[in-house]
């Protein structure tokens, strides 16, 4: 992987780490607009599309064996 | 309650990033932060002893009906999520903060203020718990190939696989993969429990977070541990982490530290319904 590709991947990874926290943790308030679980799933679907395009930079990757944060 | 006159329904709404103590919350630092809607500045809404960290957002953009489509747009999500985090990190430099979940929006300032007033007690309690503390993330990774090479049971089976032929070779190699997975899971669980015990001792609290697949973690190695810790003495925690990293390195385990994060994992998920 070239340095720019590595950088792009690292950026996405940081984003996912962030998304895991910002979307699934933090206090849920009685706002007028709040996210539902279904909404959160949508974010992951959207990000997965983005992610698969980034992950393909790396070429083939081993299938996961252990647990996962993604649904 | 010092409620302002309610805005018309179609005016901009109020995005709430988090809540801090009014006396601690910085204003100068916030002015330079980029909001989720970059057209509007980040500002504090002070209600009694609490300050809501907010910025105005278009209710068209954050409309509940339109939200599902926006959330499927990774570029939109990325910009908003990063802004949400950066605003909170700015607050965190000067004050403790109770982070809100992404996309908490009030239609009017009056509704936002009445929420802060009604929930003052619970929010103050949540703030007290995280006051002077930060969230740090710790992950542990194991290199699968290195682990397999160092595991006796795996080595024995691998030896037999290398001598097997034809269909049996295929079956044996399947068994080998299974065995590596099992042994790695067992080893990973041991590592996780040992790490968590020692890190908890150096922190105020800790939680285990879901493990991430390699395409999420961005590392080739298997993640065997993912923890979040609420830490008041950061140097002491980092010292313990360095000791642990040295202890576990011989077993092919690598540790990774992230943060400080706003304490997402250490605020109540729900303050309760009004």
Short mmCIF file of C-alpha atoms in Angstrom, two decimals:
data_model
loop_
_atom_site.label_atom_id
_atom_site.label_comp_id
_atom_site.label_asym_id
_atom_site.label_seq_id
_atom_site.Cartn_x
_atom_site.Cartn_y
_atom_site.Cartn_z
CA UNK A 1 0.00 0.00 0.00
CA UNK A 2 1.35 3.44 -0.89
CA UNK A 3 1.48 6.11 1.83
CA UNK A 4 -1.54 8.09 0.48
CA UNK A 5 -3.62 4.88 0.37
CA UNK A 6 -2.47 4.00 3.86
CA UNK A 7 -3.46 7.47 4.96
CA UNK A 8 -6.92 7.20 3.38
CA UNK A 9 -7.48 3.86 5.09
CA UNK A 10 -6.33 5.21 8.44
CA UNK A 11 -8.74 8.12 8.08
CA UNK A 12 -11.66 5.78 7.48
CA UNK A 13 -10.68 3.60 10.37
CA UNK A 14 -10.61 6.58 12.69
CA UNK A 15 -14.02 7.57 11.37
CA UNK A 16 -15.45 4.16 12.22
CA UNK A 17 -13.98 4.24 15.68
CA UNK A 18 -15.62 7.62 16.08
CA UNK A 19 -18.95 6.48 14.65
CA UNK A 20 -19.03 3.56 17.08
CA UNK A 21 -18.82 5.99 19.96
CA UNK A 22 -20.87 8.93 18.70
CA UNK A 23 -23.76 6.82 17.41
CA UNK A 24 -23.95 4.09 20.01
CA UNK A 25 -22.79 5.79 23.18
CA UNK A 26 -23.36 9.17 24.75
CA UNK A 27 -26.46 10.23 26.57
CA UNK A 28 -29.79 9.92 24.75
CA UNK A 29 -31.95 12.91 25.47
CA UNK A 30 -35.55 13.64 24.86
CA UNK A 31 -34.73 15.86 21.91
CA UNK A 32 -37.30 16.65 19.29
CA UNK A 33 -35.19 14.74 16.83
CA UNK A 34 -33.24 11.73 18.04
CA UNK A 35 -31.85 8.76 16.20
CA UNK A 36 -33.59 5.41 16.36
CA UNK A 37 -31.80 2.07 16.21
CA UNK A 38 -33.00 1.72 12.63
CA UNK A 39 -31.40 5.09 11.84
CA UNK A 40 -28.10 3.94 13.28
CA UNK A 41 -28.22 0.81 11.13
CA UNK A 42 -28.61 3.05 8.09
CA UNK A 43 -25.39 4.83 8.97
CA UNK A 44 -23.53 1.55 9.06
CA UNK A 45 -24.96 0.48 5.73
CA UNK A 46 -23.85 3.79 4.21
CA UNK A 47 -20.43 3.53 5.76
CA UNK A 48 -20.04 -0.06 4.67
CA UNK A 49 -20.36 1.05 1.07
CA UNK A 50 -17.68 3.66 1.71
CA UNK A 51 -15.60 1.17 3.62
CA UNK A 52 -15.70 -1.55 0.99
CA UNK A 53 -14.35 0.94 -1.54
CA UNK A 54 -11.51 1.79 0.81
CA UNK A 55 -10.86 -1.78 1.90
CA UNK A 56 -10.49 -2.81 -1.73
CA UNK A 57 -7.36 -0.65 -1.83
CA UNK A 58 -5.78 -3.22 0.36
CA UNK A 59 -6.73 -6.09 -1.90
CA UNK A 60 -7.82 -9.37 -0.41
CA UNK A 61 -8.31 -9.60 3.28
CA UNK A 62 -8.83 -12.57 5.50
CA UNK A 63 -12.39 -13.30 6.51
CA UNK A 64 -13.11 -12.30 10.11
CA UNK A 65 -13.24 -15.02 12.72
CA UNK A 66 -13.80 -13.04 15.84
CA UNK A 67 -16.62 -10.74 16.89
CA UNK A 68 -17.39 -7.50 15.20
CA UNK A 69 -18.68 -4.05 15.90
CA UNK A 70 -20.48 -3.88 12.59
CA UNK A 71 -23.92 -5.47 12.33
CA UNK B 1 -36.85 29.28 33.50
CA UNK B 2 -35.76 32.09 31.24
CA UNK B 3 -37.45 30.89 28.09
CA UNK B 4 -37.00 32.94 24.96
CA UNK B 5 -39.94 33.42 22.68
CA UNK B 6 -40.35 30.23 20.66
CA UNK B 7 -39.06 30.40 17.11
CA UNK B 8 -41.32 29.59 14.23
CA UNK B 9 -41.34 25.88 13.38
CA UNK B 10 -39.50 26.45 10.12
CA UNK B 11 -36.63 28.43 11.70
CA UNK B 12 -33.29 26.76 12.40
CA UNK B 13 -33.24 24.16 15.18
CA UNK B 14 -30.75 23.61 17.98
CA UNK B 15 -28.22 20.82 17.73
CA UNK B 16 -27.01 19.76 21.18
CA UNK B 17 -23.46 18.30 21.33
CA UNK B 18 -23.23 17.89 25.07
CA UNK B 19 -23.72 19.51 28.44
CA UNK B 20 -21.10 21.09 30.71
CA UNK B 21 -21.14 23.01 33.97
CA UNK B 22 -21.92 26.67 33.20
CA UNK B 23 -19.01 27.91 35.32
CA UNK B 24 -16.47 25.72 33.49
CA UNK B 25 -17.66 25.84 29.92
CA UNK B 26 -15.34 27.73 27.58
CA UNK B 27 -16.67 30.26 25.11
CA UNK B 28 -13.51 31.44 23.35
CA UNK B 29 -12.49 27.95 22.26
CA UNK B 30 -15.89 27.23 20.81
CA UNK B 31 -16.00 30.22 18.50
CA UNK B 32 -13.31 28.76 16.25
CA UNK B 33 -14.85 25.27 16.10
CA UNK B 34 -16.66 24.13 12.98
CA UNK B 35 -20.26 23.23 13.72
CA UNK B 36 -22.28 20.37 12.20
CA UNK B 37 -23.82 23.08 10.04
CA UNK B 38 -20.71 25.15 9.22
CA UNK B 39 -22.83 28.23 8.50
CA UNK B 40 -23.63 28.63 12.17
CA UNK B 41 -21.25 29.19 15.10
CA UNK B 42 -20.99 26.91 18.13
CA UNK B 43 -22.45 28.63 21.18
CA UNK B 44 -23.38 27.95 24.77
CA UNK B 45 -26.96 28.07 25.99
CA UNK B 46 -26.68 28.64 29.72
CA UNK B 47 -29.63 27.52 31.80
CA UNK B 48 -29.07 27.69 35.55
CA UNK B 49 -25.89 25.79 36.50
CA UNK B 50 -25.64 24.01 33.17
CA UNK B 51 -24.48 25.01 29.71
CA UNK B 52 -25.69 23.26 26.59
CA UNK B 53 -23.06 23.21 23.84
CA UNK B 54 -25.10 23.95 20.75
CA UNK B 55 -25.23 25.28 17.25
CA UNK B 56 -28.11 26.11 14.96
CA UNK B 57 -29.02 23.61 12.26
CA UNK B 58 -31.43 23.66 9.39
CA UNK B 59 -34.50 21.68 10.40
CA UNK B 60 -34.87 20.81 6.76
CA UNK B 61 -31.47 19.15 6.81
CA UNK B 62 -32.18 17.36 10.11
CA UNK B 63 -35.84 16.71 9.44
CA UNK B 64 -36.90 13.34 10.81
CA UNK B 65 -38.43 12.31 7.51
CA UNK B 66 -35.30 13.24 5.55
CA UNK B 67 -32.87 11.87 8.11
CA UNK B 68 -32.88 8.21 6.96
CA UNK B 69 -31.70 9.28 3.53
CA UNK B 70 -29.00 11.57 4.95
CA UNK B 71 -27.76 8.85 7.27
CA UNK B 72 -27.21 6.55 4.32
CA UNK B 73 -24.94 9.20 2.80
CA UNK B 74 -21.49 8.38 4.17
CA UNK B 75 -20.00 11.75 3.22
CA UNK B 76 -22.77 13.60 5.07
CA UNK B 77 -22.37 11.38 8.11
CA UNK B 78 -18.60 11.77 8.10
CA UNK B 79 -18.74 15.56 8.07
CA UNK B 80 -21.36 15.72 10.85
CA UNK B 81 -19.78 13.04 13.05
CA UNK B 82 -16.35 14.66 12.84
CA UNK B 83 -17.81 18.08 13.65
CA UNK B 84 -19.72 16.60 16.61
CA UNK B 85 -16.51 15.09 17.97
CA UNK B 86 -14.32 18.15 17.32
CA UNK B 87 -16.69 20.48 19.11
CA UNK B 88 -16.76 18.16 22.12
CA UNK B 89 -12.96 17.82 22.11
CA UNK B 90 -12.74 21.61 22.20
CA UNK B 91 -14.96 21.68 25.29
CA UNK B 92 -13.04 18.81 26.85
CA UNK B 93 -9.82 20.86 26.85
CA UNK B 94 -11.34 23.21 29.39
CA UNK B 95 -14.27 21.45 31.01
CA UNK B 96 -15.88 18.12 31.78
CA UNK B 97 -18.69 17.31 29.42
CA UNK B 98 -21.58 14.89 29.16
CA UNK B 99 -21.58 14.01 25.46
CA UNK B 100 -24.93 13.65 23.71
CA UNK B 101 -25.64 11.06 21.13
CA UNK B 102 -25.23 12.09 17.49
CA UNK B 103 -28.18 14.08 16.05
CA UNK B 104 -29.86 15.35 19.22
CA UNK B 105 -31.86 18.29 17.91
CA UNK B 106 -34.41 20.63 19.51
CA UNK B 107 -36.82 22.62 17.43
CA UNK B 108 -36.73 25.70 19.62
CA UNK B 109 -34.48 27.34 22.17
CA UNK B 110 -37.36 27.21 24.67
CA UNK B 111 -37.55 23.42 24.38
CA UNK B 112 -33.80 23.11 24.76
CA UNK B 113 -33.82 25.34 27.85
CA UNK B 114 -36.73 23.56 29.42
CA UNK B 115 -34.91 20.26 28.91
CA UNK B 116 -31.75 21.61 30.61
CA UNK B 117 -33.83 22.94 33.51
CA UNK B 118 -35.91 19.80 34.00
CA UNK B 119 -32.95 17.46 33.77
CA UNK B 120 -30.58 19.59 35.82
CA UNK B 121 -30.25 17.10 38.66
CA UNK B 122 -29.57 14.04 36.50
CA UNK B 123 -27.20 15.95 34.23
CA UNK B 124 -25.33 17.35 37.22
CA UNK B 125 -24.93 13.82 38.58
CA UNK B 126 -23.67 12.59 35.20
CA UNK B 127 -21.20 15.48 35.09
CA UNK B 128 -19.95 14.78 38.61
CA UNK B 129 -19.17 11.21 37.62
CA UNK B 130 -16.92 12.27 34.73
CA UNK B 131 -15.53 15.46 36.30
CA UNK B 132 -11.75 15.67 35.94
CA UNK B 133 -11.69 12.33 34.11
CA UNK B 134 -11.21 11.30 30.52
CA UNK B 135 -12.13 8.24 28.52
CA UNK B 136 -9.22 6.25 27.11
CA UNK B 137 -9.57 3.33 24.73
CA UNK B 138 -7.28 0.28 24.82
CA UNK B 139 -7.20 -2.46 22.22
CA UNK B 140 -5.11 -5.61 22.00
CA UNK B 141 -4.13 -7.38 18.80
CA UNK B 142 -2.62 -10.79 18.13
CA UNK B 143 -0.81 -11.73 14.93
CA UNK B 144 -2.57 -14.90 13.81
CA UNK B 145 0.39 -16.45 11.97
CA UNK B 146 2.81 -15.74 14.77
CA UNK B 147 0.36 -17.10 17.29
CA UNK B 148 -0.16 -20.29 15.25
CA UNK B 149 3.59 -20.82 14.96
CA UNK B 150 4.00 -20.56 18.73
CA UNK B 151 1.08 -22.79 19.76
CA UNK B 152 1.96 -26.45 20.47
CA UNK B 153 -1.42 -27.99 19.55
CA UNK B 154 -1.47 -26.04 16.31
CA UNK B 155 2.11 -26.99 15.49
CA UNK B 156 1.39 -30.70 15.99
CA UNK B 157 -1.65 -30.64 13.74
CA UNK B 158 0.19 -28.54 11.15
CA UNK B 159 2.89 -31.22 11.08
CA UNK B 160 0.29 -33.90 10.27
CA UNK B 161 -1.37 -31.70 7.66
CA UNK B 162 1.92 -31.29 5.87
CA UNK B 163 2.23 -35.09 5.58
CA UNK B 164 -1.38 -35.76 4.56
CA UNK B 165 -2.38 -36.18 0.92
CA UNK B 166 -5.45 -35.68 -1.27
CA UNK B 167 -8.87 -35.43 0.38
CA UNK B 168 -7.44 -36.05 3.80
CA UNK B 169 -5.06 -33.12 3.38
CA UNK B 170 -8.04 -30.90 2.64
CA UNK B 171 -9.97 -32.09 5.71
CA UNK B 172 -6.93 -31.78 7.94
CA UNK B 173 -6.23 -28.26 6.75
CA UNK B 174 -9.85 -27.31 7.50
CA UNK B 175 -9.39 -28.76 10.98
CA UNK B 176 -6.19 -26.80 11.35
CA UNK B 177 -7.93 -23.52 10.57
CA UNK B 178 -10.63 -24.41 13.09
CA UNK B 179 -8.08 -25.26 15.74
CA UNK B 180 -6.23 -21.98 15.21
CA UNK B 181 -9.52 -20.12 15.57
CA UNK B 182 -10.36 -21.97 18.80
CA UNK B 183 -6.93 -21.59 20.33
CA UNK B 184 -6.80 -17.93 19.39
CA UNK B 185 -10.24 -17.32 20.94
CA UNK B 186 -9.17 -19.07 24.15
CA UNK B 187 -5.90 -17.14 24.30
CA UNK B 188 -7.69 -13.90 23.44
CA UNK B 189 -10.17 -14.36 26.27
CA UNK B 190 -7.32 -14.93 28.73
CA UNK B 191 -5.47 -11.84 27.51
CA UNK B 192 -8.65 -9.75 27.65
CA UNK B 193 -9.47 -10.74 31.20
CA UNK B 194 -5.91 -10.13 32.45
CA UNK B 195 -5.71 -6.74 30.71
CA UNK B 196 -9.11 -5.62 31.94
CA UNK B 197 -8.32 -6.51 35.53
CA UNK B 198 -5.09 -4.52 35.60
CA UNK B 199 -6.40 -1.55 33.63
CA UNK B 200 -9.46 -1.28 35.86
CA UNK B 201 -7.14 -1.08 38.86
CA UNK B 202 -5.51 2.01 37.30
CA UNK B 203 -8.85 3.62 36.33
CA UNK B 204 -12.08 4.75 37.98
CA UNK B 205 -14.18 2.49 35.82
CA UNK B 206 -14.03 0.37 32.70
CA UNK B 207 -16.26 -1.27 30.12
CA UNK B 208 -15.64 -3.87 27.45
CA UNK B 209 -16.54 -2.72 23.96
CA UNK B 210 -17.32 -4.99 20.98
CA UNK B 211 -14.35 -6.39 19.09
CA UNK B 212 -13.76 -4.99 15.63
CA UNK B 213 -13.06 -6.89 12.45
CA UNK B 214 -9.76 -6.18 10.67
CA UNK B 215 -11.43 -3.94 8.07
CA UNK B 216 -12.72 -1.76 10.89
CA UNK B 217 -9.66 -1.84 13.11
CA UNK B 218 -7.44 -1.22 10.10
CA UNK B 219 -4.97 -3.82 11.27
CA UNK B 220 -4.12 -7.23 9.88
CA UNK B 221 -3.93 -8.74 13.35
CA UNK B 222 -6.92 -10.17 15.21
CA UNK B 223 -8.41 -7.88 17.82
CA UNK B 224 -8.78 -9.81 21.06
CA UNK B 225 -9.62 -6.98 23.42
CA UNK B 226 -11.36 -3.62 23.20
CA UNK B 227 -11.91 -1.69 26.40
CA UNK B 228 -12.83 1.86 27.42
CA UNK B 229 -11.66 3.31 30.73
CA UNK B 230 -12.64 6.33 32.74
CA UNK B 231 -9.33 7.71 33.95
CA UNK B 232 -8.49 10.47 36.42
CA UNK B 233 -4.73 9.90 36.65
CA UNK B 234 -3.68 9.64 33.02
CA UNK B 235 0.09 9.27 33.68
CA UNK B 236 -0.55 6.39 36.08
CA UNK B 237 -2.85 4.66 33.58
CA UNK B 238 -0.33 5.12 30.77
CA UNK B 239 2.43 3.77 32.99
CA UNK B 240 0.37 0.65 33.72
CA UNK B 241 -0.35 0.29 30.01
CA UNK B 242 3.35 0.52 29.18
CA UNK B 243 4.09 -2.18 31.76
CA UNK B 244 1.34 -4.38 30.34
CA UNK B 245 2.59 -3.83 26.79
CA UNK B 246 6.05 -5.01 27.85
CA UNK B 247 4.60 -8.02 29.73
CA UNK B 248 2.46 -9.18 26.83
CA UNK B 249 4.80 -8.41 23.93
CA UNK B 250 6.57 -11.73 24.39
CA UNK B 251 3.26 -13.50 23.70
CA UNK B 252 2.82 -11.65 20.42
CA UNK B 253 0.20 -9.27 21.83
CA UNK B 254 0.27 -5.62 20.80
CA UNK B 255 -1.61 -2.89 22.63
CA UNK B 256 -3.05 0.30 21.18
CA UNK B 257 -4.18 3.39 23.09
CA UNK B 258 -6.78 5.88 21.79
CA UNK B 259 -8.20 9.07 23.25
CA UNK B 260 -8.69 11.06 25.35
CA UNK B 261 -12.32 10.83 24.24
CA UNK B 262 -15.30 12.66 25.62
CA UNK B 263 -16.67 10.10 28.11
CA UNK B 264 -19.16 8.51 25.69
CA UNK B 265 -19.03 5.16 27.47
CA UNK B 266 -19.49 6.58 30.95
CA UNK B 267 -22.65 8.62 30.77
CA UNK B 268 -26.09 7.10 31.28
CA UNK B 269 -27.60 5.92 28.00
CA UNK B 270 -30.94 7.36 29.05
CA UNK B 271 -31.75 10.07 31.54
CA UNK B 272 -35.28 8.73 31.75
CA UNK B 273 -38.40 10.03 30.12
CA UNK B 274 -39.78 13.38 31.28
#
